[in-house]
XYZ file of C-alpha atoms in Angstrom:
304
model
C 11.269 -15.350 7.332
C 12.568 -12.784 4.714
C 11.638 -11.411 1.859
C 12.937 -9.651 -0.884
C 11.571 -6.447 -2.585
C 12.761 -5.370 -5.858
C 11.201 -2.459 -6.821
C 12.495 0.986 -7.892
C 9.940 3.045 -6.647
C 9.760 4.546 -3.422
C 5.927 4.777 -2.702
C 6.022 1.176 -3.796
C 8.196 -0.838 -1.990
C 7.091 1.093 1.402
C 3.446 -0.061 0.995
C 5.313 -3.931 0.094
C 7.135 -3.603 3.054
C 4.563 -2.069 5.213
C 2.534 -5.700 4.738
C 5.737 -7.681 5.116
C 6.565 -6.259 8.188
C 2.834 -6.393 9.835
C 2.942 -10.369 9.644
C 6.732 -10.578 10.918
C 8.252 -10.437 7.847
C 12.222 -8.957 7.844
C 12.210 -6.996 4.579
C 14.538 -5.987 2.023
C 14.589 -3.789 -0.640
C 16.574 -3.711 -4.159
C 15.769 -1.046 -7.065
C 18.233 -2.830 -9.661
C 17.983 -6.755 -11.257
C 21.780 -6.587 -10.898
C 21.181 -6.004 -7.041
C 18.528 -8.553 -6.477
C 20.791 -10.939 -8.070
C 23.473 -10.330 -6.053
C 21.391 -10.616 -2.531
C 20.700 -13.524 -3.715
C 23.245 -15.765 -1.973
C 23.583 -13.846 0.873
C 20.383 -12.616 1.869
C 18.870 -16.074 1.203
C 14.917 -15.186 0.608
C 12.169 -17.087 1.021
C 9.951 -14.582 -0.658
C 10.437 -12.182 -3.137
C 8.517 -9.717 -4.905
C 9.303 -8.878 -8.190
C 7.893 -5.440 -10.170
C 8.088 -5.931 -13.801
C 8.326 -2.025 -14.228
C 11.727 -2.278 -12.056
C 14.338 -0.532 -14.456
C 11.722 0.749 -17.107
C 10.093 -2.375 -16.958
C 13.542 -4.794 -17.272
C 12.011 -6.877 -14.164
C 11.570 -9.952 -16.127
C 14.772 -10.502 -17.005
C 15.088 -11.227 -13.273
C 13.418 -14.266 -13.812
C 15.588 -15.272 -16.905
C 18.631 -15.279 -14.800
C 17.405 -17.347 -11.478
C 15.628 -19.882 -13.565
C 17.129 -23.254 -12.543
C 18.798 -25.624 -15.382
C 19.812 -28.726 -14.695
C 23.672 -28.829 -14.809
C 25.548 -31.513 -16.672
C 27.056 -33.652 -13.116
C 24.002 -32.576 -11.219
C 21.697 -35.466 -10.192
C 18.192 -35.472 -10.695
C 17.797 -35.303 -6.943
C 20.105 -32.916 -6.310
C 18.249 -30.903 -8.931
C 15.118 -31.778 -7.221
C 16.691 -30.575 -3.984
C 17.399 -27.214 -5.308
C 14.577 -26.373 -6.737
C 12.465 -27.312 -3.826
C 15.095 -25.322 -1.864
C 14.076 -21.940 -4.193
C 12.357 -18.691 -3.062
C 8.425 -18.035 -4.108
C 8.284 -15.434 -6.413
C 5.591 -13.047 -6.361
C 5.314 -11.268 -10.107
C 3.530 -7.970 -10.104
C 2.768 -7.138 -13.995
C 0.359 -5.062 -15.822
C -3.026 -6.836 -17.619
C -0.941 -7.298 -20.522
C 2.120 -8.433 -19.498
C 3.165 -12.335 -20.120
C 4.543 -14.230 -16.917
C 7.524 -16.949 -17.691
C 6.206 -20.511 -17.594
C 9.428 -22.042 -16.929
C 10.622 -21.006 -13.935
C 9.395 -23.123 -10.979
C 9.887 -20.551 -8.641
C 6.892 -18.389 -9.596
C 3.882 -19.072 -7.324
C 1.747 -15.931 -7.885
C 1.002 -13.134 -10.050
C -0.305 -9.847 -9.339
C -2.178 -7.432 -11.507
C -1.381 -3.689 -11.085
C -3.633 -1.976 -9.681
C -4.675 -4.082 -6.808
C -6.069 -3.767 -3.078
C -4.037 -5.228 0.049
C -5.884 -7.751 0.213
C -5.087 -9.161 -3.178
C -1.410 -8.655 -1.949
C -1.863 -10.607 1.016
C -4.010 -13.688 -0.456
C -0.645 -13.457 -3.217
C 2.419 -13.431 -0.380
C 0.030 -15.988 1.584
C 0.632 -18.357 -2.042
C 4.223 -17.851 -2.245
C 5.057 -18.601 0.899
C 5.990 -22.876 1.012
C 3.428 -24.747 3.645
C 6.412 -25.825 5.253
C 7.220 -22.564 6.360
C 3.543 -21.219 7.175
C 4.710 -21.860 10.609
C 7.105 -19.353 10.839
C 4.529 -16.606 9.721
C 1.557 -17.541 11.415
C -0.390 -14.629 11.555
C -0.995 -14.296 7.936
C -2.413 -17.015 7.713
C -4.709 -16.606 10.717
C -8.364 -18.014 9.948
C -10.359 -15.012 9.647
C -14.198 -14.514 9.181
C -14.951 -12.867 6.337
C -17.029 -9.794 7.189
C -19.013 -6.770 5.978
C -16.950 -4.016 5.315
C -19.802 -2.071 7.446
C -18.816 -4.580 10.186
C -15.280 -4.189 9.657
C -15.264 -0.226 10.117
C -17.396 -0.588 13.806
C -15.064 -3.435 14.401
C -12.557 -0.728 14.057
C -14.036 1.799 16.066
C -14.894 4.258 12.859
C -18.257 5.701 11.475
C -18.937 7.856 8.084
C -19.367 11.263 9.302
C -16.459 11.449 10.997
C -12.391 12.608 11.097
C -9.355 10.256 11.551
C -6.058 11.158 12.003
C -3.672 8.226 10.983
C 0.048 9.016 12.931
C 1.920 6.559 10.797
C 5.417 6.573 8.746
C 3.970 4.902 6.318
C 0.528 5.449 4.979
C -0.513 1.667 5.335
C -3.703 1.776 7.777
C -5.274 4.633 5.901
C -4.473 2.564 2.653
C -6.503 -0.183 4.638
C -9.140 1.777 5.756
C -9.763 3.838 2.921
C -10.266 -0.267 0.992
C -12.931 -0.829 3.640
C -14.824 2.246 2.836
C -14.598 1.908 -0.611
C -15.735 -2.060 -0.191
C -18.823 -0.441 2.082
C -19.849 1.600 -0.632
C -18.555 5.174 0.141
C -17.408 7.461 -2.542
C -13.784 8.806 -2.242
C -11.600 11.164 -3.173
C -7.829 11.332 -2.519
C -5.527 13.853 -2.125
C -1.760 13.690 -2.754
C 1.164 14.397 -4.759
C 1.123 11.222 -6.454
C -0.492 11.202 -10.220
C -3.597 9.972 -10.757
C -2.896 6.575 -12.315
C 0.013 6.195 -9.683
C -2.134 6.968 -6.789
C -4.514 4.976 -7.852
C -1.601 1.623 -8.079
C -0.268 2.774 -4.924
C -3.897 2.809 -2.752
C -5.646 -0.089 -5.067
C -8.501 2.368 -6.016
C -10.532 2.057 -8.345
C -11.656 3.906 -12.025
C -14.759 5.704 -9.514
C -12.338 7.168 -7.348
C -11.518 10.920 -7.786
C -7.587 11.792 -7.180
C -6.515 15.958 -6.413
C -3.418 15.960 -7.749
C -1.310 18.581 -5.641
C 2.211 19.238 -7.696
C 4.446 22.674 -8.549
C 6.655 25.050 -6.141
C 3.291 25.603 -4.202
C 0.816 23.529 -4.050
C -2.729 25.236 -5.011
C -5.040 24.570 -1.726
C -7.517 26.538 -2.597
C -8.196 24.778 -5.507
C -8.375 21.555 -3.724
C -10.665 23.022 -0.941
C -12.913 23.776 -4.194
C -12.334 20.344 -5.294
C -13.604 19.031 -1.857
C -16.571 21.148 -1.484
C -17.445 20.320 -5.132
C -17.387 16.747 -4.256
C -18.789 16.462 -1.418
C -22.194 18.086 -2.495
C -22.380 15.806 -5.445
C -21.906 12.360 -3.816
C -24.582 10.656 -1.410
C -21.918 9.086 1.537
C -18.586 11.176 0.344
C -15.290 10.528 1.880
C -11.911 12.627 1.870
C -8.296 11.138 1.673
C -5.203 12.604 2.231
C -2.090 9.966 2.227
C 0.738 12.208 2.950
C -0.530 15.681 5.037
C 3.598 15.728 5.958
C 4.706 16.331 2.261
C 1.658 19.195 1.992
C 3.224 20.789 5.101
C 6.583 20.438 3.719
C 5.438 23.205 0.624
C 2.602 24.707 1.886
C 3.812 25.746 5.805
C 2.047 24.494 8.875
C -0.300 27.229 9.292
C -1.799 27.194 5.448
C -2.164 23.010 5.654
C -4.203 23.822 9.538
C -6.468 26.375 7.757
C -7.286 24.141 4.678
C -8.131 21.357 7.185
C -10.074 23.343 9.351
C -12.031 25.467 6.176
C -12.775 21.709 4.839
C -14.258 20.440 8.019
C -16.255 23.505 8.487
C -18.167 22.279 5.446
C -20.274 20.158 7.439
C -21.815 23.223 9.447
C -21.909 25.575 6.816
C -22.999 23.358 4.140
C -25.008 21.398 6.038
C -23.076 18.307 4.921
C -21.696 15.042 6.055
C -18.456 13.407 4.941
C -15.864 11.401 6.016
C -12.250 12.803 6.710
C -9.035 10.684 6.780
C -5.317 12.118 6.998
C -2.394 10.003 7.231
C 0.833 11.893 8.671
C 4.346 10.872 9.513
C 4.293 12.030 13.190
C 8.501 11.810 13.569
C 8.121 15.183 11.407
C 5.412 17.295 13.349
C 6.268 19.259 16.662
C 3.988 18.365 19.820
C 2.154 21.535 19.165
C 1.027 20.398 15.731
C 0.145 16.998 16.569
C -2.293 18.638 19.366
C -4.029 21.018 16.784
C -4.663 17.674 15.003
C -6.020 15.290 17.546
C -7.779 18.616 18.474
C -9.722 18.651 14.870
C -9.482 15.284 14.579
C -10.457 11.648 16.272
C -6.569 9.901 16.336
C -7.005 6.459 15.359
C -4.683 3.473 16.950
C -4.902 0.361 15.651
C -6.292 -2.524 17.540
C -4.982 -5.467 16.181
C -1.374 -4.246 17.314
């Protein structure tokens, strides 16, 4: 099965694709309506998802050129045919925005922001029953359980550090949803703005975001940050999406030492919280990845 991304932003279309992909999904990606449009015929989609904001928010006028109309010679079969034939479309749009009712091909809508879950149940609507068999796993009967459950299921506890070795931050996106779900208080930190990181990870309003920007990012202040929160919440976890990008300005040894002055809170504060770090392993040397599964539990995913 493929699908078809449009979407102009990068953070964006990798977390798409990263849920694609998991189910078996070939992926790809277009940041312009004029380059959807033309993938069109050749790429052949059976899903697509469409971002209204795509070209400051010119997305919809994808939808005003692949609405079907009934040509003058055309048969009302062969009309039939052709739109049965179509792609799902998967429209995500903000609480105010007003979907097309006239093109057939629209079989979902998605409110920004939103949790992978949402995303899946929406894909899972798009997607035509008589293809379901090509992407089984998706739809995979599952029993709905605790998110306490879910997090011994997956071999994880509050109190305790992860290290998440992935190219794109998708299972920390996953598990930081579980934690949230479980009750946990959270705070992420990234590069991302606030009401982007907050689209991009489907948090919600509660959820404190560090924003780390400029030539050099300020750690200290965001160890501050951490210690501040930390003491003030009852079951307090710590996010950070992309440790790679905080290496990238801050140097490997300054990004070690914030890690290992934040998880030295717990002795000398006499704390508990619960550490996540999601890191693009392609970009670390061996000798960095040891210092973190040294400081930190590495988690691998079981359902792979």
């Amino acid at each position: 099965m493929k699908a078809l991304v449009i979407e102009d932003r990068n953070s964006m279309s990798q977390m798409f694709c990263g849920i694609l992909e998991k189910y078996g999904i070939e992926t790809k990606v277009c940041t312009t309506v004029s380059d959807a449009l033309e993938e069109m015929d050749t790429y052949l989609p059976q899903v697509i998802i469409l971002d209204s904001s795509v070209e400051e928010n010119r997305g919809m006028s994808f939808i005003d050129a692949v609405t079907p109309v009934e040509e003058e010679f055309e048969s009302r079969k062969d009309f039939k045919k052709r739109l049965e034939s179509g792609p799902g479309i998967l429209v995500v749009r903000t609480v105010y925005e007003i979907v097309p009712t006239d093109c057939p091909f629209i079989r979902a809508t998605l409110v920004r922001p939103f949790t992978t879950d949402q995303l899946t149940e929406s894909i899972k609507q798009v997607i035509k029953k008589e293809d379901r068999g090509q992407v089984p796993k998706i739809f995979k009967e599952t029993e709905a359980l605790d998110p306490r459950v879910e997090l011994v299921r997956r071999g994880m506890s509050f109190g305790e550090s992860y290290i998440f070795f992935e190219e794109r931050p998708i299972l920390i996106h996953q598990t930081m949803q579980i934690f949230a779900n479980a009750g946990y208080d959270m705070i992420l930190l990234t590069h991302l703005r606030p009401k982007v990181a907050r689209e991009k990870f489907g948090l919600d309003k509660d959820a404190e975001v560090f924003t780390l920007s400029g030539i050099s990012y300020p750690l200290g202040t965001m160890i501050e940050a951490v210690g501040d929160f930390i003491s003030k919440r009852k079951y307090p976890l710590v996010a950070i999406g992309d440790l790679d990008r905080i290496i990238e300005h801050c140097g490997v040894d300054m990004t070690m030492r914030a890690i290992q002055q934040m998880l030295s809170f717990r002795k000398n504060r006499n704390t508990t919280f619960t550490l996540l770090i999601s890191v693009d392993d392609s970009l670390l040397t061996s000798n960095v990845r040891k210092i973190l599964t040294e400081m930190m539990t590495e988690y691998k995913n079981k359902e792979e």
